[in-house]
mmCIF file of C-alpha atoms in Angstrom:
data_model
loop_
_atom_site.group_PDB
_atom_site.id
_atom_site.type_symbol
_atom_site.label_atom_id
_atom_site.label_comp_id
_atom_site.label_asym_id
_atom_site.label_seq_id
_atom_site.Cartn_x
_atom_site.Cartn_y
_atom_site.Cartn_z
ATOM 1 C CA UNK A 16 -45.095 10.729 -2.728
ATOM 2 C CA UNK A 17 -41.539 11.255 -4.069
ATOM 3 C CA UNK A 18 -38.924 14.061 -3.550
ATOM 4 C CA UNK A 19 -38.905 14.667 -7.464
ATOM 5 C CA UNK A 20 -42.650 15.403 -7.249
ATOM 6 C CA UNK A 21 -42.329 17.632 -4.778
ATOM 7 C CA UNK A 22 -39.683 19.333 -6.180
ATOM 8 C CA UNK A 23 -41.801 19.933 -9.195
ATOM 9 C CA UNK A 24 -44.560 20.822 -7.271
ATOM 10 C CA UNK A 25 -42.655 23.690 -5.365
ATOM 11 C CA UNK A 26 -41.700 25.046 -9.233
ATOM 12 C CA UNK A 27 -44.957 25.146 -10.408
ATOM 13 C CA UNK A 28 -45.897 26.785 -7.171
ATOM 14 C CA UNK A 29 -42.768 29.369 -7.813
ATOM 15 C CA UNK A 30 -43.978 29.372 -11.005
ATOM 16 C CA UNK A 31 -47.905 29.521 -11.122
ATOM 17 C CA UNK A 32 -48.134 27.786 -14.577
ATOM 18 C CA UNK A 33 -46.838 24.228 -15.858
ATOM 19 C CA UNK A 34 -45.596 25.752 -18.687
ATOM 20 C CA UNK A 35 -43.176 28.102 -16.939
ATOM 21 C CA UNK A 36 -42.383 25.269 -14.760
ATOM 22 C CA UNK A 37 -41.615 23.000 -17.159
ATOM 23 C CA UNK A 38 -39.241 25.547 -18.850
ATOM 24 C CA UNK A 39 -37.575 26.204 -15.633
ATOM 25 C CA UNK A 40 -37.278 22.530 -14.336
ATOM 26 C CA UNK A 41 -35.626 21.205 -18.399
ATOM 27 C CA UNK A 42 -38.994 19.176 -18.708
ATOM 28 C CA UNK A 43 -41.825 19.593 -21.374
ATOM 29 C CA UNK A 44 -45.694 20.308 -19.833
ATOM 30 C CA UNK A 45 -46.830 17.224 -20.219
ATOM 31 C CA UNK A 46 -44.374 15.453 -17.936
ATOM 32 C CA UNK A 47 -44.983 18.216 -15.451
ATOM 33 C CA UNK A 48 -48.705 17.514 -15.239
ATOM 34 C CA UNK A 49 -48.534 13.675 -14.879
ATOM 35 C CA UNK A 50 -46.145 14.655 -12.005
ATOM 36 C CA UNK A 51 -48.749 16.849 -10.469
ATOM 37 C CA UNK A 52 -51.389 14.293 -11.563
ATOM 38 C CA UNK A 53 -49.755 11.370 -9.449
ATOM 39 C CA UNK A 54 -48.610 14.103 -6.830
ATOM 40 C CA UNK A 55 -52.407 14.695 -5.852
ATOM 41 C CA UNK A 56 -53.184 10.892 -6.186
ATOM 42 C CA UNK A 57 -50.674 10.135 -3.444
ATOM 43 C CA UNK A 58 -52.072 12.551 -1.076
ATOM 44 C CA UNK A 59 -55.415 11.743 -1.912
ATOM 45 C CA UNK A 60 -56.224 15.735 -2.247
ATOM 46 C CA UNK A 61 -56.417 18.286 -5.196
ATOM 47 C CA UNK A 62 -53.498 20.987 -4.985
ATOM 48 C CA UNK A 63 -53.712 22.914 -8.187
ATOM 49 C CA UNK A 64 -56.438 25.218 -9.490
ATOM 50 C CA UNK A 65 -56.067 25.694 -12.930
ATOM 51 C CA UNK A 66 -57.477 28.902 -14.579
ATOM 52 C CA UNK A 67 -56.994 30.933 -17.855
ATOM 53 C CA UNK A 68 -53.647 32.536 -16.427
ATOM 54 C CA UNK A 69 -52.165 29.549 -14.693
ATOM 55 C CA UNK A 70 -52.483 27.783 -11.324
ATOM 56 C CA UNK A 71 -53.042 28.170 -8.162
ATOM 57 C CA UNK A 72 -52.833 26.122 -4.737
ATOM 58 C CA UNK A 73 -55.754 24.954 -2.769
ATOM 59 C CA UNK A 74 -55.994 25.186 0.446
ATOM 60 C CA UNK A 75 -54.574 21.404 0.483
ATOM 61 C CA UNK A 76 -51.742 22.375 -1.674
ATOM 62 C CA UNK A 77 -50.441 25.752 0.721
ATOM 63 C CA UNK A 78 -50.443 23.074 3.728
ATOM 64 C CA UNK A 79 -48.028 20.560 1.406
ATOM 65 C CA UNK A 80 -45.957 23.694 0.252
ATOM 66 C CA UNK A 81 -44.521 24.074 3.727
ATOM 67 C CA UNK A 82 -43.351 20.713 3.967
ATOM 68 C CA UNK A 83 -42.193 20.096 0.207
ATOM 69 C CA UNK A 84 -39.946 23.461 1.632
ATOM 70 C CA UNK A 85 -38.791 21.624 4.695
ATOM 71 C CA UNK A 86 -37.989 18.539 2.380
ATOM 72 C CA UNK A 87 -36.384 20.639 -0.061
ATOM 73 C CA UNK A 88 -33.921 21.980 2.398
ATOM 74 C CA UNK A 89 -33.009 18.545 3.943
ATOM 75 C CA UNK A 90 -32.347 17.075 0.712
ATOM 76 C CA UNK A 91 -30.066 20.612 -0.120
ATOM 77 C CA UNK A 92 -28.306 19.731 3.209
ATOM 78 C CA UNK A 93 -27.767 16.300 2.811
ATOM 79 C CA UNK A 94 -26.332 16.637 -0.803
ATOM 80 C CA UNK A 95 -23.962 19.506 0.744
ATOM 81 C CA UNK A 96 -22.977 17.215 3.241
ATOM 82 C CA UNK A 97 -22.047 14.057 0.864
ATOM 83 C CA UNK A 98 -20.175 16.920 -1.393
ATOM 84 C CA UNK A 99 -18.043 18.353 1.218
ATOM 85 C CA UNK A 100 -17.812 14.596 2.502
ATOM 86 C CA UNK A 101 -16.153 13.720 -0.887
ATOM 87 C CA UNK A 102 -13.878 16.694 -1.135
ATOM 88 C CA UNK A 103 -12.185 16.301 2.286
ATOM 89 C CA UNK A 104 -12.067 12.663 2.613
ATOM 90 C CA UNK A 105 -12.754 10.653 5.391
ATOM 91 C CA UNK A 106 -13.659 12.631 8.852
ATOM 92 C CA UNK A 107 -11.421 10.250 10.524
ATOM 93 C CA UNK A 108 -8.873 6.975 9.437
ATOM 94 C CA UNK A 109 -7.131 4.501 11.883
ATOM 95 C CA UNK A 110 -3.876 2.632 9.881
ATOM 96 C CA UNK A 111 -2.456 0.160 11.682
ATOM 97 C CA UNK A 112 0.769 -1.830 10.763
ATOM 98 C CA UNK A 113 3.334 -4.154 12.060
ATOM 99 C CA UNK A 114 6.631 -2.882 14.084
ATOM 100 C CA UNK A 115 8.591 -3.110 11.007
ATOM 101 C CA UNK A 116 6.156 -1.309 8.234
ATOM 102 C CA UNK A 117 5.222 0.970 10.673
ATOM 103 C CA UNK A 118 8.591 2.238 11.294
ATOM 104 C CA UNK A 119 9.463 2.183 7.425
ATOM 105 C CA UNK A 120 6.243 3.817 6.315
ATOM 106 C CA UNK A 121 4.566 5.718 9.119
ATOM 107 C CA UNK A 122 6.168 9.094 8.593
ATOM 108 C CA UNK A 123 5.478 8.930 4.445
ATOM 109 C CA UNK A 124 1.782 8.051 5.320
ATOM 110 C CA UNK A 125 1.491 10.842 7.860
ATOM 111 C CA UNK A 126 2.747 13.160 5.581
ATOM 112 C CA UNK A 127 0.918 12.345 2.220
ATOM 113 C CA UNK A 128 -2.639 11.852 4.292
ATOM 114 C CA UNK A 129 -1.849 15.181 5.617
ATOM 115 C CA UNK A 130 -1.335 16.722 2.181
ATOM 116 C CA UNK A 131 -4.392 15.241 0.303
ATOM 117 C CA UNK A 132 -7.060 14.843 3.127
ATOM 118 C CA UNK A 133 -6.371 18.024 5.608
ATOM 119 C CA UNK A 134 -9.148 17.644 7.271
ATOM 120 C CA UNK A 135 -9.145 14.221 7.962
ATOM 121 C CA UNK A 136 -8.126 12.667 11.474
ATOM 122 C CA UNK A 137 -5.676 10.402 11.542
ATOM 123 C CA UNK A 138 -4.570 7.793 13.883
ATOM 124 C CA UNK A 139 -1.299 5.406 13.892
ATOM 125 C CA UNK A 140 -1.446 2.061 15.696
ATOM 126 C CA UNK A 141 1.210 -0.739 15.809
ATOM 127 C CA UNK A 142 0.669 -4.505 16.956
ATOM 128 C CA UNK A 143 1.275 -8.027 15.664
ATOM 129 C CA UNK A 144 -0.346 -9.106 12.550
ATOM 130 C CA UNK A 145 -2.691 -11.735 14.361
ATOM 131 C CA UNK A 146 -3.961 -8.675 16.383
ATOM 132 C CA UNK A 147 -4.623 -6.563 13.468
ATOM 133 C CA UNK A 148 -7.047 -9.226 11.943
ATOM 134 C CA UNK A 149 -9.144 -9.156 14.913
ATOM 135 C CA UNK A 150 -9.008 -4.970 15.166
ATOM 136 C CA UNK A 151 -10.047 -5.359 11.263
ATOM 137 C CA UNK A 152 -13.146 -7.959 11.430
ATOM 138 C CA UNK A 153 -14.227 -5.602 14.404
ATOM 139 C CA UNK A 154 -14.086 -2.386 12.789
ATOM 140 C CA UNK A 155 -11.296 -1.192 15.399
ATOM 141 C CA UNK A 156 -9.144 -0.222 12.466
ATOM 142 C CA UNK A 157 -9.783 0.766 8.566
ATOM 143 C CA UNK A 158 -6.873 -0.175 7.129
ATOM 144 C CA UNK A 159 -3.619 -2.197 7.633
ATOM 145 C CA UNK A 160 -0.174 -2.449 6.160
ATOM 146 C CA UNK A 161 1.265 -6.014 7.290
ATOM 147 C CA UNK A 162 2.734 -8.925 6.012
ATOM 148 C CA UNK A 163 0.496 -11.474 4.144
ATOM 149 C CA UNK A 164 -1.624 -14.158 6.218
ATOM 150 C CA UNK A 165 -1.566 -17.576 4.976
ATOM 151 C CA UNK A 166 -4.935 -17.551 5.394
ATOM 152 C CA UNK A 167 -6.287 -13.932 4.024
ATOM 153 C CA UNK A 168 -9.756 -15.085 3.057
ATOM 154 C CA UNK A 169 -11.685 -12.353 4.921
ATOM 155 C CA UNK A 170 -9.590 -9.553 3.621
ATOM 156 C CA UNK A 171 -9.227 -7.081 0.394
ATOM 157 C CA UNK A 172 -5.248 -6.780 0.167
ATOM 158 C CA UNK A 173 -3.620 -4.889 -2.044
ATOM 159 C CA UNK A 174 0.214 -6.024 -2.877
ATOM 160 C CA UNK A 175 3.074 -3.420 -2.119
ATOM 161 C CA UNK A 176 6.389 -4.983 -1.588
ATOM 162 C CA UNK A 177 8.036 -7.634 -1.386
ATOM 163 C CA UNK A 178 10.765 -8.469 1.650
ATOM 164 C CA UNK A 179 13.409 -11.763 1.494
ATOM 165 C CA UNK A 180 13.831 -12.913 5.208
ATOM 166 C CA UNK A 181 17.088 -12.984 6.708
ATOM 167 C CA UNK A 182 18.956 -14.578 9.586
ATOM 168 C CA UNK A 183 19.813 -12.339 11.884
ATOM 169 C CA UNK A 184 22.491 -13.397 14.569
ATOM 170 C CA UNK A 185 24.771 -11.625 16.891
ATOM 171 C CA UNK A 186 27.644 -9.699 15.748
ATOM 172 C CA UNK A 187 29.671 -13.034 17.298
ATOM 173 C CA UNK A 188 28.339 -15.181 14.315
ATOM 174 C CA UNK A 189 31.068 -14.220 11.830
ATOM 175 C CA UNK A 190 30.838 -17.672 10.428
ATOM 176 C CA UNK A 191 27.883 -16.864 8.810
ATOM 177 C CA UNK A 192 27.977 -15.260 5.277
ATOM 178 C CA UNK A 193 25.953 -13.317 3.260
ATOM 179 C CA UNK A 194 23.143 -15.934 2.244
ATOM 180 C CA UNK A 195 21.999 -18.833 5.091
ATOM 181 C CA UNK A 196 20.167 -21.863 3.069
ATOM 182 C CA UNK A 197 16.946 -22.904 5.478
ATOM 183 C CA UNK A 198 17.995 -26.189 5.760
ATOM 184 C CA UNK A 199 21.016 -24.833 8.238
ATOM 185 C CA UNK A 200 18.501 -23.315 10.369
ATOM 186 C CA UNK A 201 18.446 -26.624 12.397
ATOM 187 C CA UNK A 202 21.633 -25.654 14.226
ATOM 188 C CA UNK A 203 21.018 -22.309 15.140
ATOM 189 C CA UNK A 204 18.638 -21.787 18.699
ATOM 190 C CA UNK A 205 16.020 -19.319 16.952
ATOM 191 C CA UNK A 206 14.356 -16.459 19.029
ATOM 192 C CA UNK A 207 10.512 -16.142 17.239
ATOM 193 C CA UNK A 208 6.815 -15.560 18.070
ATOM 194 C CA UNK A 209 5.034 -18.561 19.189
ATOM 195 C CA UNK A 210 3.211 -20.688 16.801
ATOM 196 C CA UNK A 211 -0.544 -19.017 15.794
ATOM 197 C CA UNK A 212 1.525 -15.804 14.623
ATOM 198 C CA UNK A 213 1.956 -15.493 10.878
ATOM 199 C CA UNK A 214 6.184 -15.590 11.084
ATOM 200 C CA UNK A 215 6.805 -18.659 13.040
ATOM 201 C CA UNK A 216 3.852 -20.251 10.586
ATOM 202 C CA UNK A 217 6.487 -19.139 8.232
ATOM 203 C CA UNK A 218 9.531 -20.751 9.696
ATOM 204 C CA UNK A 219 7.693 -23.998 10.435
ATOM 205 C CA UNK A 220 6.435 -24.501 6.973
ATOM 206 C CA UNK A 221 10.140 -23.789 5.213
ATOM 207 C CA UNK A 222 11.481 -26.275 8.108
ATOM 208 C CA UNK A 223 8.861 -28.918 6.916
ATOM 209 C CA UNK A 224 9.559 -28.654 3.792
ATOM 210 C CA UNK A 225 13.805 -28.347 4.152
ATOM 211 C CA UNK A 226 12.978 -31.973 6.254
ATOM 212 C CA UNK A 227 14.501 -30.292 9.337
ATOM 213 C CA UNK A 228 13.378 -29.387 12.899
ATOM 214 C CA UNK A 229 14.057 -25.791 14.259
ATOM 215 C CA UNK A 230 15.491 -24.921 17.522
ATOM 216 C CA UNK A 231 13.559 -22.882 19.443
ATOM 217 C CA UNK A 232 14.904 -21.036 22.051
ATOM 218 C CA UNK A 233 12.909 -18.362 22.932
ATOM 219 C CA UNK A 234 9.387 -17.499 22.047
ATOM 220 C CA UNK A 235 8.865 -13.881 22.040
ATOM 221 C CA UNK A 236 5.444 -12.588 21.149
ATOM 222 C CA UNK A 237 6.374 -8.521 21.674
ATOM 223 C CA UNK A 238 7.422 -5.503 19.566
ATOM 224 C CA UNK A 239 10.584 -6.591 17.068
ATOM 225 C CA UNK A 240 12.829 -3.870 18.966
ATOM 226 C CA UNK A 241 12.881 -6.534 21.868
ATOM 227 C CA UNK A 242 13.530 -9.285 20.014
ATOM 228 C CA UNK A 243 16.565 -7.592 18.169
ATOM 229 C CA UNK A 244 17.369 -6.891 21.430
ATOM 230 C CA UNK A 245 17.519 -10.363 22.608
ATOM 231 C CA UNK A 246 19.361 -11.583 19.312
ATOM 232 C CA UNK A 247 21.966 -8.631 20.413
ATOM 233 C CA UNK A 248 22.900 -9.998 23.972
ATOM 234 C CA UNK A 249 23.527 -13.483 22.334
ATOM 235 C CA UNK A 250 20.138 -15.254 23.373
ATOM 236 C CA UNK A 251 19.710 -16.414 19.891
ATOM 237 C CA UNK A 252 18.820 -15.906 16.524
ATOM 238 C CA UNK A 253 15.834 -14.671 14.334
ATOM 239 C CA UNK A 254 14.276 -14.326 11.057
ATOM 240 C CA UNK A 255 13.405 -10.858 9.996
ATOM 241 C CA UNK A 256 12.983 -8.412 6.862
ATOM 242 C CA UNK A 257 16.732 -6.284 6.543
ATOM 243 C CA UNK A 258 14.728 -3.370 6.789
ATOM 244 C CA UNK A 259 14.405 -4.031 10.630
ATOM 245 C CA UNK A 260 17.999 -4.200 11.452
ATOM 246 C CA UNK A 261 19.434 -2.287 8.623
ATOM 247 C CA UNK A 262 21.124 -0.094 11.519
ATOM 248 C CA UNK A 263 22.633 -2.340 13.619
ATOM 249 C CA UNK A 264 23.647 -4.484 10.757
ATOM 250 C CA UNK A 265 25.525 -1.496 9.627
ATOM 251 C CA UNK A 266 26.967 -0.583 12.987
ATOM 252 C CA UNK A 267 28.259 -4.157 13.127
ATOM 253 C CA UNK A 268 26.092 -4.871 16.144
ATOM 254 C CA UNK A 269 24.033 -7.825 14.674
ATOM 255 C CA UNK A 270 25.179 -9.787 11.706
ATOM 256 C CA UNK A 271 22.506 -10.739 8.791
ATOM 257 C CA UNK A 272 22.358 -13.419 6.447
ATOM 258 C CA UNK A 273 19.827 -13.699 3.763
ATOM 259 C CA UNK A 274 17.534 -17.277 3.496
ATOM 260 C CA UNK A 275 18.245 -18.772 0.463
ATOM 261 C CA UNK A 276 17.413 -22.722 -0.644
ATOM 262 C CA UNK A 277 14.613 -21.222 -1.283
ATOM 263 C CA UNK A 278 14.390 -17.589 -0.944
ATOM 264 C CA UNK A 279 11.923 -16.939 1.544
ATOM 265 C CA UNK A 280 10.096 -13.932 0.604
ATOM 266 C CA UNK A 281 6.717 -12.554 2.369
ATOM 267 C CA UNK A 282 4.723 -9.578 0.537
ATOM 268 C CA UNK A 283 3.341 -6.275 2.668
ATOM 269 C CA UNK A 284 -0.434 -5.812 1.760
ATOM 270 C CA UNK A 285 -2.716 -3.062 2.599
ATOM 271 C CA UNK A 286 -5.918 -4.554 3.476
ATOM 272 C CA UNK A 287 -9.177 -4.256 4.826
ATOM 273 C CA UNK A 288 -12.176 -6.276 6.021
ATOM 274 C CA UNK A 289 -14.522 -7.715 3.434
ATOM 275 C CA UNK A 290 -17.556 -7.560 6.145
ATOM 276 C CA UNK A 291 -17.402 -4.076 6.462
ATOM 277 C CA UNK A 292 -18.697 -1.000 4.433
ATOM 278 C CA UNK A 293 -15.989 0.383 2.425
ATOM 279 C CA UNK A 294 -13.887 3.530 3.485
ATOM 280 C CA UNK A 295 -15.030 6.319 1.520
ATOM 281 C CA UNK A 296 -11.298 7.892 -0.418
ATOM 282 C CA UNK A 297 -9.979 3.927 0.153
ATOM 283 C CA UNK A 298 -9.088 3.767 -3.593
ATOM 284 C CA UNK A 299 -7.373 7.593 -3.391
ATOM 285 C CA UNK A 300 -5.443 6.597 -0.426
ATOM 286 C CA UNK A 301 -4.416 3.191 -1.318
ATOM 287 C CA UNK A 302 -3.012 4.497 -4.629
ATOM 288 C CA UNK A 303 -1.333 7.719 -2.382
ATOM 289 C CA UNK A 304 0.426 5.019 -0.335
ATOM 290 C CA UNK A 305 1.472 2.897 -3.215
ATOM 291 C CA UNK A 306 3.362 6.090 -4.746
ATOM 292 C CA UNK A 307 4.848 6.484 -1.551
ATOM 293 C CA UNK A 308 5.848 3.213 -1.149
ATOM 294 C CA UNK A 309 7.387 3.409 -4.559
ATOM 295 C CA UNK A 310 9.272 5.987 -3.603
ATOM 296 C CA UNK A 311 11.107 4.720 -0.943
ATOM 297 C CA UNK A 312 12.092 1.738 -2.385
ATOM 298 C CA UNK A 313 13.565 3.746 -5.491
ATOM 299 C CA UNK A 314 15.026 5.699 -2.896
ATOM 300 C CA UNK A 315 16.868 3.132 -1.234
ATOM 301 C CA UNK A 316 14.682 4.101 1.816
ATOM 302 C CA UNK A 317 13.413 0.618 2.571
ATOM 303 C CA UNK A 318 16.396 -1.646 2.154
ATOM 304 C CA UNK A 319 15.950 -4.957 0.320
ATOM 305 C CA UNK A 320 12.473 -4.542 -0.617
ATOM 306 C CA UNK A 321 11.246 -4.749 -4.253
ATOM 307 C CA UNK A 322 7.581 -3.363 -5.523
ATOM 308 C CA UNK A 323 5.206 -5.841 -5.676
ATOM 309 C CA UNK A 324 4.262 -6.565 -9.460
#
């Protein structure tokens, strides 16, 4: 048996007459009988009693009436519930991001989530990128905003901007001017993560290539507020996006210096994991954060940054 048989069948019932039926159901008599036809060879039973005004249902066919009802109704209810499913968006989304993109982006997500998907749940986390791989591959999380991984194999990004990296240094640097070429990085004691975490992979690889070896001084695996902390009481340096110390680079509290010889420039990706099922909305909300993001670079809102192309 199949649901579109027994959807037919409970129209000719309505009905009494394959004729009717067909007219009712869009069909043509013909394709309404071979329905009923292969209806009563599944179930091994005659349903219909033809006569000169019509049909009529055996006692076989009032005992399958009942349940072609009950089927009826679930499929109704499931079709409902996919509908409504589609017109709300998700029941619930978890975005996580690095300290950086979360602090730039957060609020703009919150609000445009809010104004397309009102019903949907929404959750904020922030950790290191390395983290957020793990929370992915797991399921933990549905989507994250973070800087690309060397190694992204197991992820669906999508690009959104582009950051250069800067030195930052305390405000007692004033040597330093406005661009720092990587191959100078060798005398400055740096303050970064330690080495499986996607920005000292970074350093490393530009130190390689400048034919230099950094000077670590400090490895410092939490949030960015505590390393921009450290880099403030004179423990060292870092490398980080402007966006993260546009403030106290304004207030004259840490000094900044953008990498140049070469540029070093990392993008900001939304992605999600490539061995899970796909969020339902994730092209609607992608594209809502995209415009967002776009916004706030062309509203000077996320200094330095450039839309990815």
């Amino acid at each position: 048996m199949n649901s579109d048989d027994l959807l037919c069948f409970l129209e000719v019932a309505a009905c009494g007459s394959l004729s009717r039926a067909a007219v009712a159901l869009g069909s043509d008599q013909s394709t309404v009988s071979r329905q009923m036809a292969r209806l009563e060879s599944a179930s091994g039973a005659r349903l219909l009693h033809r006569n000169g005004r019509g049909v009529a249902l055996t006692e076989a066919g009032e005992a399958l009436l009942a349940h072609a009802r009950r089927i009826a109704a679930s499929i109704d209810e499931a079709r409902d519930a996919v509908q409504a499913f589609s017109g709300a968006g998700p029941s619930r989304i978890v975005i996580a991001a690095q300290p950086t993109i979360a602090r730039m982006s957060f609020g703009a997500i919150g609000r445009v989530v809010r104004q397309r998907f009102s019903r949907t749940r929404l959750r904020f986390v922030e950790g290191l990128g390395s983290h957020m791989l793990n929370w992915l591959a797991d399921g933990d999380i549905d989507l994250a905003l973070l800087y690309l991984p060397s190694h992204a194999g197991a992820l669906k990004v999508d690009r959104l901007l582009r950051e250069p990296l800067h030195l930052v240094a305390p405000s007692s640097y004033t040597h330093i001017g406005a661009d720092f070429p990587v191959r100078h990085l060798a005398e400055v004691p740096l303050i970064l993560p330690s080495t499986h975490h996607g920005l000292r992979l970074l350093a490393e690889s530009l130190a390689q290539k400048a034919g230099i070896r950094l000077d670590i001084a400090m490895e410092c695996d939490t949030s960015t507020n505590v390393t921009r902390h450290l880099v403030e009481q004179g423990c060292g340096c870092t490398l980080l996006p402007l966006a993260a110390v546009a403030e106290e680079a304004a207030q004259g509290r840490l000094r900044t210096a953008r990498l140049v010889e070469p540029e070093a420039v990392r993008d900001v990706v939304i992605a999600s994991a490539r061995n899970r099922p796909p969020l339902p909305h994730l092209w609607d909300i992608t594209q809502a954060l995209r415009q967002e993001m776009a916004q706030i670079v062309a509203g000077g809102g996320w200094p330095d940054a450039s839309l990815a192309d």
